[in-house]
Short mmCIF file of C-alpha atoms and ligand atoms in Angstrom, two decimals:
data_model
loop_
_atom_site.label_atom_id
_atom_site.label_comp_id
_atom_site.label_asym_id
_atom_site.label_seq_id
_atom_site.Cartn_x
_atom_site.Cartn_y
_atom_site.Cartn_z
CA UNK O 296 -15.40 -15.38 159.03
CA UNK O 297 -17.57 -15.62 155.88
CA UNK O 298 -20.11 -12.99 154.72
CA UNK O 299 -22.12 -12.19 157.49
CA UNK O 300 -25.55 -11.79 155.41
CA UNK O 301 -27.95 -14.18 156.22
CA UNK O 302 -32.25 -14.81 155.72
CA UNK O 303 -33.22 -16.25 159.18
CA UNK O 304 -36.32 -17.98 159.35
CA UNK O 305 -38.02 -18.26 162.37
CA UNK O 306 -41.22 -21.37 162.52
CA UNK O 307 -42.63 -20.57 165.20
CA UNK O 308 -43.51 -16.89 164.29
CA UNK O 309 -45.02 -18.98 160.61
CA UNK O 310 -46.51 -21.77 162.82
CA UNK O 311 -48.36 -18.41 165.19
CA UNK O 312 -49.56 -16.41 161.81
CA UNK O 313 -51.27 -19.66 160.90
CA UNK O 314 -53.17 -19.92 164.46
CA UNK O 315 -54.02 -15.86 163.40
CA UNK O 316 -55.41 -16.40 160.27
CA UNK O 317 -57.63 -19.14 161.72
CA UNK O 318 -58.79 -17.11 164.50
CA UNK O 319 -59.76 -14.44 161.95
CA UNK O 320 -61.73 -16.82 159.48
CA UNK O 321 -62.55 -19.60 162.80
CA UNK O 322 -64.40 -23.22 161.16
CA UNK O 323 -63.03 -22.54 157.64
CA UNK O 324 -60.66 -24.67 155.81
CA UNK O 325 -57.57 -23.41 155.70
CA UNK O 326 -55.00 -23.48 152.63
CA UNK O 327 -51.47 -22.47 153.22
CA UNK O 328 -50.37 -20.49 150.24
CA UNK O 329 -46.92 -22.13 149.97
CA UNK O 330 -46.49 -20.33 145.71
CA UNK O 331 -43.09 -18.80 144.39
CA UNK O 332 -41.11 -21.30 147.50
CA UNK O 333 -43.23 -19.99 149.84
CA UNK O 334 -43.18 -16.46 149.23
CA UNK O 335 -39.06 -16.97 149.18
CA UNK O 336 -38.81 -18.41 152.41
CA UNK O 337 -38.21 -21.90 151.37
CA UNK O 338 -41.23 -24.70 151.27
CA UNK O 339 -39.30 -27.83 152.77
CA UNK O 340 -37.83 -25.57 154.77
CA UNK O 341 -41.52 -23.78 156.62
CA UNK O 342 -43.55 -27.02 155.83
CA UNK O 343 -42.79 -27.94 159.78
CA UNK O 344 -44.74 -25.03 160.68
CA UNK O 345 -47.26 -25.23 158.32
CA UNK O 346 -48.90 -28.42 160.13
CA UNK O 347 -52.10 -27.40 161.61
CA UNK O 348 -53.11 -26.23 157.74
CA UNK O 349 -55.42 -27.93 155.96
CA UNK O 350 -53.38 -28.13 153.06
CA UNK O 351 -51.37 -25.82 150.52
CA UNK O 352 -52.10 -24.32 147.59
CA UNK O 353 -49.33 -23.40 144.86
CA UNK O 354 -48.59 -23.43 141.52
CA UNK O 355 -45.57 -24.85 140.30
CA UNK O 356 -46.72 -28.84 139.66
CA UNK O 357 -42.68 -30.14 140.47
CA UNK O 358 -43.44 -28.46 144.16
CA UNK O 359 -46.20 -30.13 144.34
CA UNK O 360 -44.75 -33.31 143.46
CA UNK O 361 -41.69 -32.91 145.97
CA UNK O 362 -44.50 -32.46 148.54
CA UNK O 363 -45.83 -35.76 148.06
CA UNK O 364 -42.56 -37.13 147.53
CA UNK O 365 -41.75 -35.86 151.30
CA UNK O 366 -45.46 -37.71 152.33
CA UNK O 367 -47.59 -34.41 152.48
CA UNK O 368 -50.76 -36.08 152.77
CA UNK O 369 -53.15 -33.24 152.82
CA UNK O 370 -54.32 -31.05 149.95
CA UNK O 371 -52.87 -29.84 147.63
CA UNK O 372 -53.94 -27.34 145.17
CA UNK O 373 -52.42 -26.00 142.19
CA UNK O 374 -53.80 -22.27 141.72
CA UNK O 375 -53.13 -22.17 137.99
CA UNK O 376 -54.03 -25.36 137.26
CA UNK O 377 -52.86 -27.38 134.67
CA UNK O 378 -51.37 -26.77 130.80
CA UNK O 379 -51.15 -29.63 129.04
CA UNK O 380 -52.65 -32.86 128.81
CA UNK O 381 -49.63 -34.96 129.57
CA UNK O 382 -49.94 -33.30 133.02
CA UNK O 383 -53.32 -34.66 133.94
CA UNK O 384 -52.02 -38.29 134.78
CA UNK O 385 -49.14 -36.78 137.29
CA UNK O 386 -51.59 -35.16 138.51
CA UNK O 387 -54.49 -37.62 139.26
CA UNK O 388 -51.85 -40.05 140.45
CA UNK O 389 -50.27 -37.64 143.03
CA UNK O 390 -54.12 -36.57 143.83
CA UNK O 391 -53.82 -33.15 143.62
CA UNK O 392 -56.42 -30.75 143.08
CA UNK O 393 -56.57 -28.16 139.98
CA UNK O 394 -58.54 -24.68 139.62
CA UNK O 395 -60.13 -24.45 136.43
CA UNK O 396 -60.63 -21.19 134.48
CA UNK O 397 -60.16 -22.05 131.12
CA UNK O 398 -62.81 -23.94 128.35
CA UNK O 399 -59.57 -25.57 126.89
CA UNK O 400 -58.95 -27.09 130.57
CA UNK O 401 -62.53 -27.97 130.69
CA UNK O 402 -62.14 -30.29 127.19
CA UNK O 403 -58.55 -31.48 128.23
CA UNK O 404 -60.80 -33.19 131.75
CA UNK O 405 -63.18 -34.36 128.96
CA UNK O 406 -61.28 -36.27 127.17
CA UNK O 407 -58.67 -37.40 130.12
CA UNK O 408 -58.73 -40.93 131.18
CA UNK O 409 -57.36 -41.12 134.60
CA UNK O 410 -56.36 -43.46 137.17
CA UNK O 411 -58.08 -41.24 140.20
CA UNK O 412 -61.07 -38.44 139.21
CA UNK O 413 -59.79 -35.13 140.64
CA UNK O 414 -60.82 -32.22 143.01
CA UNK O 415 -61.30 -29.50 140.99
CA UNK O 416 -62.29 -25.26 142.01
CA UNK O 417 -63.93 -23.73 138.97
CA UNK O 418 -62.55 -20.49 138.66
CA UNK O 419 -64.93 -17.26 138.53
CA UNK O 420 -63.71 -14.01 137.27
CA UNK O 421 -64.76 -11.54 139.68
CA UNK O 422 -63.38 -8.34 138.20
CA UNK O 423 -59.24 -9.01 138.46
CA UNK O 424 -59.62 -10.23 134.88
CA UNK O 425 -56.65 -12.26 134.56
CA UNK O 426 -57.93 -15.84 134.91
CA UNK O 427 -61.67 -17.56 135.40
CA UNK O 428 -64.74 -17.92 133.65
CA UNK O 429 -67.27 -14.88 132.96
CA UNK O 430 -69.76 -14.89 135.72
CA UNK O 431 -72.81 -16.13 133.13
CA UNK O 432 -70.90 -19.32 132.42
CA UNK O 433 -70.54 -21.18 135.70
CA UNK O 434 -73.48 -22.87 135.69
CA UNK O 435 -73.03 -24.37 132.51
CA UNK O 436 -69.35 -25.01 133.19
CA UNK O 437 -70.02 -26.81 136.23
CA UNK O 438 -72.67 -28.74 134.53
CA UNK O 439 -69.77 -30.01 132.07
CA UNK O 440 -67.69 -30.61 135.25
CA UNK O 441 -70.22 -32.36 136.96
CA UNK O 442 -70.66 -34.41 133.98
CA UNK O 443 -67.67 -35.50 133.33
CA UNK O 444 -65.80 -38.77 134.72
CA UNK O 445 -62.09 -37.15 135.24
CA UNK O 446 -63.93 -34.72 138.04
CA UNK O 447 -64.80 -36.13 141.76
CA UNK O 448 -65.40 -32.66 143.43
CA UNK O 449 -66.28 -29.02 141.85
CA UNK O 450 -65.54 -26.35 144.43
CA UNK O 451 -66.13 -22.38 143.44
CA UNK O 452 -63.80 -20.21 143.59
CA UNK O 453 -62.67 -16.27 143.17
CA UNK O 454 -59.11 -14.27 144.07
CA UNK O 455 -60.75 -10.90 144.55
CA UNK O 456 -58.51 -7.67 142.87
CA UNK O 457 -58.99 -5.61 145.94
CA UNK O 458 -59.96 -6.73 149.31
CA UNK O 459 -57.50 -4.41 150.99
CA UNK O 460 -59.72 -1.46 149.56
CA UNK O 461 -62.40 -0.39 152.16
CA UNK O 462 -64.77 -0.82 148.97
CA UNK O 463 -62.97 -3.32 147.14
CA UNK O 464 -65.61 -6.00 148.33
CA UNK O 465 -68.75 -5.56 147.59
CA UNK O 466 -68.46 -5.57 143.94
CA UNK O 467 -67.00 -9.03 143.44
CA UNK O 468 -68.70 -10.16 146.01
CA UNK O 469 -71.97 -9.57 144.35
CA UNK O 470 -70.54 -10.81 141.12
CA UNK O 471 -69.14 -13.98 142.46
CA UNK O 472 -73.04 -14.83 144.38
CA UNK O 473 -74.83 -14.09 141.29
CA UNK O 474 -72.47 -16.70 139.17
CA UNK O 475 -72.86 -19.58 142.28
CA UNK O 476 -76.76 -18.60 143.44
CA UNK O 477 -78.19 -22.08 143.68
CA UNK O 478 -74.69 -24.09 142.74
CA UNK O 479 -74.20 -26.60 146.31
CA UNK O 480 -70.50 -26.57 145.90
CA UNK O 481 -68.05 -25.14 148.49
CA UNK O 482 -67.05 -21.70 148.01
CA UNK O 483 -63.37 -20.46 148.18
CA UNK O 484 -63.14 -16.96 148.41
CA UNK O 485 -60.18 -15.03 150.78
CA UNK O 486 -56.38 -14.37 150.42
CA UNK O 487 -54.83 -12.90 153.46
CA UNK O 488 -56.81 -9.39 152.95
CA UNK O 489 -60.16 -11.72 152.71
CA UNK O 490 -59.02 -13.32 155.84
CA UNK O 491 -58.63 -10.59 157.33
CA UNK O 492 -61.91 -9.29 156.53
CA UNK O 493 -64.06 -12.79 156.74
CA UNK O 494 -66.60 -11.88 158.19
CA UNK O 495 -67.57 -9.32 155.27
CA UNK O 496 -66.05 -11.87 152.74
CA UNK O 497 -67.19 -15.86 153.99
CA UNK O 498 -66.16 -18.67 152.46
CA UNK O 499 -65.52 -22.30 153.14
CA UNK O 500 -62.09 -22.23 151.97
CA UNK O 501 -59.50 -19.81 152.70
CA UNK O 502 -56.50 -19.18 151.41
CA UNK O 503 -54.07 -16.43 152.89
CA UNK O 504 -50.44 -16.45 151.42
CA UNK O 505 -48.54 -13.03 152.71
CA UNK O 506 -50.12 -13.12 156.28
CA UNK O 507 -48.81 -16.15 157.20
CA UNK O 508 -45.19 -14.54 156.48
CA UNK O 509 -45.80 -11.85 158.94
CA UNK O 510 -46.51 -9.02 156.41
CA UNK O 511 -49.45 -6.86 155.94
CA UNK O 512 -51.65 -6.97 152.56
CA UNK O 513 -53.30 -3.61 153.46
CA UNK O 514 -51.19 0.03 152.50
CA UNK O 515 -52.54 1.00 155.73
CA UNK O 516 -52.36 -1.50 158.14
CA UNK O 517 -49.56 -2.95 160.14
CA UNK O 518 -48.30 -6.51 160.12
CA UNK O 519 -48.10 -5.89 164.18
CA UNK O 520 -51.74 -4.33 164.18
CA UNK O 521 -52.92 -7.66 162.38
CA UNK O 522 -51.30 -9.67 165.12
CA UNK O 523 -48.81 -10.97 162.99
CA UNK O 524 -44.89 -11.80 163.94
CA UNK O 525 -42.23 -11.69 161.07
CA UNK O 526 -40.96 -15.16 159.66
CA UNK O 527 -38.25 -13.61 157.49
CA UNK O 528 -35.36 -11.45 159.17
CA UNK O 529 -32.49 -10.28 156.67
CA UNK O 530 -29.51 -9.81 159.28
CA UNK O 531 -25.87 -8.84 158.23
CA UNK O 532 -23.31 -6.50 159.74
CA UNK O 533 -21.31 -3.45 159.28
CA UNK O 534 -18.00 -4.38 157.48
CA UNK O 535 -16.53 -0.92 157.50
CA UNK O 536 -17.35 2.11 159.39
CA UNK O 537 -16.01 5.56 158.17
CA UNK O 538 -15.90 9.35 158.58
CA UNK O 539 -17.74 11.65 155.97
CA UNK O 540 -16.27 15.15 156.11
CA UNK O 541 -19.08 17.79 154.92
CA UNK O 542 -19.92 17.74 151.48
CA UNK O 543 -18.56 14.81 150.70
CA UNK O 544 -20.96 11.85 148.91
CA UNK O 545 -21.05 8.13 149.53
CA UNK O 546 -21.58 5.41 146.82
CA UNK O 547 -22.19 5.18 142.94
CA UNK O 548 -23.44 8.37 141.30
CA UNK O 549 -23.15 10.73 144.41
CA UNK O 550 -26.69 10.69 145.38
CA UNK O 551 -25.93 11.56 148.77
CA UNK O 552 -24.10 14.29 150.40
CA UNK O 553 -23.14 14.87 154.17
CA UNK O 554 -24.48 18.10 154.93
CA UNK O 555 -22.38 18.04 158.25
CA UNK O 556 -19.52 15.82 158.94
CA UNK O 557 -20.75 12.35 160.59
CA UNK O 558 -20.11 8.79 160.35
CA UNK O 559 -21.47 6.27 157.46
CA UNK O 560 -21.44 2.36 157.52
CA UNK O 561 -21.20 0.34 155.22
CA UNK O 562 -23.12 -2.89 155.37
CA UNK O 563 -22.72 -6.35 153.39
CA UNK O 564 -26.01 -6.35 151.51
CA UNK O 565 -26.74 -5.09 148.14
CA UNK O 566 -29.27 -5.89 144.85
CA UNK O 567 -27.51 -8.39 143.99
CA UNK O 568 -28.72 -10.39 147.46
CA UNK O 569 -32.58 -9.24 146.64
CA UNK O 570 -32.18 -5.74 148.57
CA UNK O 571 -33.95 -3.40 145.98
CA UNK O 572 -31.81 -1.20 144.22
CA UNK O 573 -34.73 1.49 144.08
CA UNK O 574 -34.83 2.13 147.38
CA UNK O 575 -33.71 5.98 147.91
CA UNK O 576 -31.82 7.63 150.59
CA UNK O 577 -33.83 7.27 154.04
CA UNK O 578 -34.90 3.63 153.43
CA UNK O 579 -34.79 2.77 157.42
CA UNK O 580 -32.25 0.14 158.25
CA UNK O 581 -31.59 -1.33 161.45
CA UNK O 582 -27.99 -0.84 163.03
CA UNK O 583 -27.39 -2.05 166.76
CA UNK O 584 -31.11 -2.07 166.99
CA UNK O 585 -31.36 1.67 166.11
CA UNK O 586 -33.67 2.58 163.06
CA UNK O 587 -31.16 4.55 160.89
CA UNK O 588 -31.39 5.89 157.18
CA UNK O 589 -29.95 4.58 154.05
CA UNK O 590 -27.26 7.00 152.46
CA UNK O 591 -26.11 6.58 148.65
CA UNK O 592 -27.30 4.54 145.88
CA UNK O 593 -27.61 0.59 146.75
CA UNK O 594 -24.74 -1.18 145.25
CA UNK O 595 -24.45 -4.68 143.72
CA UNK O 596 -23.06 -6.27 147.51
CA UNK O 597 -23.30 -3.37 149.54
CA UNK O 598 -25.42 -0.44 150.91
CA UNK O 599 -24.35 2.98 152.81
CA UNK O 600 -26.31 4.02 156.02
CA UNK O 601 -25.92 7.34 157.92
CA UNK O 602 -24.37 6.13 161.36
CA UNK O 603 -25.26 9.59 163.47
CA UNK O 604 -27.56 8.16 165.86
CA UNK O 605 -25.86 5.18 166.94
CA UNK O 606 -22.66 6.42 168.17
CA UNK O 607 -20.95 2.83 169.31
CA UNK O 608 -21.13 1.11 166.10
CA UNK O 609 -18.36 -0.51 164.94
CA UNK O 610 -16.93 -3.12 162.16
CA UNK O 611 -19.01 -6.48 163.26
CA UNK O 612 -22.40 -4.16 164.70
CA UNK O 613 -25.61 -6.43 164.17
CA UNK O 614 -27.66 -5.04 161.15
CA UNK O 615 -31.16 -5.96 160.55
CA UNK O 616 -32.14 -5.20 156.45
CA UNK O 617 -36.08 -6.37 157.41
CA UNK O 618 -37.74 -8.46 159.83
CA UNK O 619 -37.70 -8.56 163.55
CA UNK O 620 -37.68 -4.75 164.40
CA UNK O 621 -38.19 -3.44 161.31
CA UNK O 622 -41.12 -4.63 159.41
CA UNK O 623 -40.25 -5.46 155.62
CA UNK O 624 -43.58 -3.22 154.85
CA UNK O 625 -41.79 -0.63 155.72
CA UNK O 626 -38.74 -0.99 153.66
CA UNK O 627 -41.30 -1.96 150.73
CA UNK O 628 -43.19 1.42 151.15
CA UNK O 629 -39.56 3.22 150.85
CA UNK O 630 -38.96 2.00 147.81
CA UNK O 631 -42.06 1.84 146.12
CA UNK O 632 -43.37 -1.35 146.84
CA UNK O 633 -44.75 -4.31 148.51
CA UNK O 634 -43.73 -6.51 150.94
CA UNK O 635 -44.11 -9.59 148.75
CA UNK O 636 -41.95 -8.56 146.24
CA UNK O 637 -38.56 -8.21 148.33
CA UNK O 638 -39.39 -11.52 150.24
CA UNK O 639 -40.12 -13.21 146.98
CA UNK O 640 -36.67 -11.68 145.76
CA UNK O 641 -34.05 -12.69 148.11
CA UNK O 642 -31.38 -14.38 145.71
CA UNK O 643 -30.44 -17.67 145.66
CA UNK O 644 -26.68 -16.59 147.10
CA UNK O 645 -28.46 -15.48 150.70
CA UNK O 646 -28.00 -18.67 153.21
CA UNK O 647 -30.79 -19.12 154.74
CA UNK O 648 -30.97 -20.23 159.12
CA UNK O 649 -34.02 -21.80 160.27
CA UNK O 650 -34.95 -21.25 164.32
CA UNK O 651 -38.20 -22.25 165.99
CA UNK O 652 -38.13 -19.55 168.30
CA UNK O 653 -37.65 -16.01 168.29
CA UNK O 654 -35.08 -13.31 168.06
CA UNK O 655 -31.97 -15.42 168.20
CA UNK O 656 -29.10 -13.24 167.56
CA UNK O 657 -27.16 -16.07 165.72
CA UNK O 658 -23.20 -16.12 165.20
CA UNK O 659 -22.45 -17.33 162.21
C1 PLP N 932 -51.27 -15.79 145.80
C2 PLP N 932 -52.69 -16.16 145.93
C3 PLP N 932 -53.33 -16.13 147.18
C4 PLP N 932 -52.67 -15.56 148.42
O1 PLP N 932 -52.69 -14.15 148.37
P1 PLP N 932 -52.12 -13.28 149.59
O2 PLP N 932 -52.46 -11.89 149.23
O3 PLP N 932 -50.65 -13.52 149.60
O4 PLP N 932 -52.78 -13.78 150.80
C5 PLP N 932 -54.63 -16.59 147.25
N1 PLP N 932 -55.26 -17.05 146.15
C6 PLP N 932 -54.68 -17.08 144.93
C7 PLP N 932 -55.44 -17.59 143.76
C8 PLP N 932 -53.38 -16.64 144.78
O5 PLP N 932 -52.81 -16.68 143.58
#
């Protein structure tokens, strides 16, 4: 038998958080954020259940290019745009559309020739300040834009810093109207906490990304409270099962001590598959179904987990690191972060099983 860690990835849990992002934000656009290969779940692999989308929106232009390679015929848009000039043709030809929040990207579309003029979403900084345009400057930008003979389409748009925040809104919000008042272009507004929140947020154009993998964007709101189903379930087993006598420790460095004798497992599963090494004794892990608590520092291809309340397990005993049963949000809170980074992280040496229906205990 090989390893027995594997990433399953179920479609038709993707396919039902797409039908739930619709319902929240109903006669809007939608645009599947497919970025990082889909959030580490694999984009040939979900684009099946990614259908009833509108389109995708990432940022890595070779993606992009292997999408219309494997005749994706809808949208595309690339969410940092472009870099160069030499990318401008690629992109015209393989009519993908490019956000905009940059003056050099502005001249670069000036002085383009291209084949195909291009869809492009001007770029407003609302108050993340990483990328866009200062709120003063849109009109005049899209005046250039609309202008200018490599541009087809201007759409306005904003990625807001804190629409989880109960008054992360109206700030940006404001912000964002003031630099479009009187501009007739279609306004792109939401990630998954915008969604989520759509009626307070609007739009014509959404674009939710970690929703659509059945994981929460808000610190206090469930994944299962939003309606939405896990995609991504990290299953192994236990490959040794042993006795810890009282005050005895488990794993590099000692960090954990049986206070009482009881049984440990030991589960294939470690950093080095994407499992984060930060997270501390009492990171939940399933075992046999049975929410139990990490024990001992996570090693490189293995982790420790106190076996006490799940008395039958053995060597071979189904193990569930995150997904169906135990939502990755709450494996992210234990160790200090957010469910986007450990799905993003899984490493390239995790096989990965696709099913289009749910929990499948798979043999492998
Ligand atoms: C990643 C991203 C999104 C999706 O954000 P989620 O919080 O995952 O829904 C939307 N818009 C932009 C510009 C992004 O970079």
């Amino acid at each position: 038998m090989s390893r027995p860690l594997f990433a399953q990835i179920n479609l038709a849990a993707l396919a039902a958080n797409l039908a739930r992002a619709r319902e929240y934000a109903q006669g809007t656009q939608v645009l599947a954020v497919v970025k990082a290969d889909a959030y580490g779940h694999g984009l040939m692999r979900v684009l099946p259940a990614l259908e009833q989308a509108d389109g995708l929106a990432l940022l890595e232009l070779d993606a992009a290019v292997a999408l219309r390679e494997r005749h994706y015929t809808r949208r595309i848009l690339l969410l940092e745009g472009f870099f160069e000039d030499r990318e401008l043709a690629e992109i015209a030809q393989r009519r993908l559309a490019i956000v905009v929040h940059h003056l050099d990207q502005v001249a670069m579309l000036e002085r383009a020739a291209l084949t195909r003029p291009l869809e492009v979403f001007v770029k407003v900084n609302t108050g993340m300040n990483r990328l866009g345009f200062a709120i003063g400057e849109i009109a005049g930008i899209c005046e250039r834009l609309s202008q200018c003979a490599s541009v087809a389409a201007l759409r306005l748009m904003t990625h807001l810093a804190r629409a989880e925040d109960d008054d992360g809104l109206k700030e940006p919000l404001d912000a964002f109207e003031s630099a479009c008042s009187g501009l007739p272009y279609p306004r792109s507004i939401a990630n998954s906490a915008g969604v989520v929140r759509y009626a307070e947020v609007g739009g014509d154009i959404v674009r939710p990304g970690i929703m659509l993998y059945g994981a929460t964007p808000f610190p206090y709101e469930s994944a299962q409270a939003l309606g939405l189903q896990p995609v991504m379930t990290l299953r192994s087993q236990l490959i040794e099962v042993r006795e810890l006598k009282a005050n005895e420790s488990v794993g590099y460095g000692a960090t954990y001590t049986a206070a009482r004798p009881h049984r440990i497992g030991v589960i294939a599963c470690g950093y080095a598959d994407g499992y984060p090494r930060i997270a501390p004794n009492g990171t939940p892990v399933l075992v046999c179904g049975t929410k139990v608590r990490m024990a001992g520092r996570v090693s490189m291809d293995m982790l420790s987990v106190d076996l006490t309340d799940v008395p039958d397990a053995r060597i071979g005993s189904p193990v569930v690191l995150w997904g169906e049963g135990l939502p990755v949000d709450d494996v992210a809170n234990a160790a200090s972060t957010v469910g986007y980074e450990l799905l993003c992280a899984v490493a390239p040496r995790v096989p990965f099983v696709t099913t289009r229906v749910g929990a499948l205990d798979l043999e492998l």
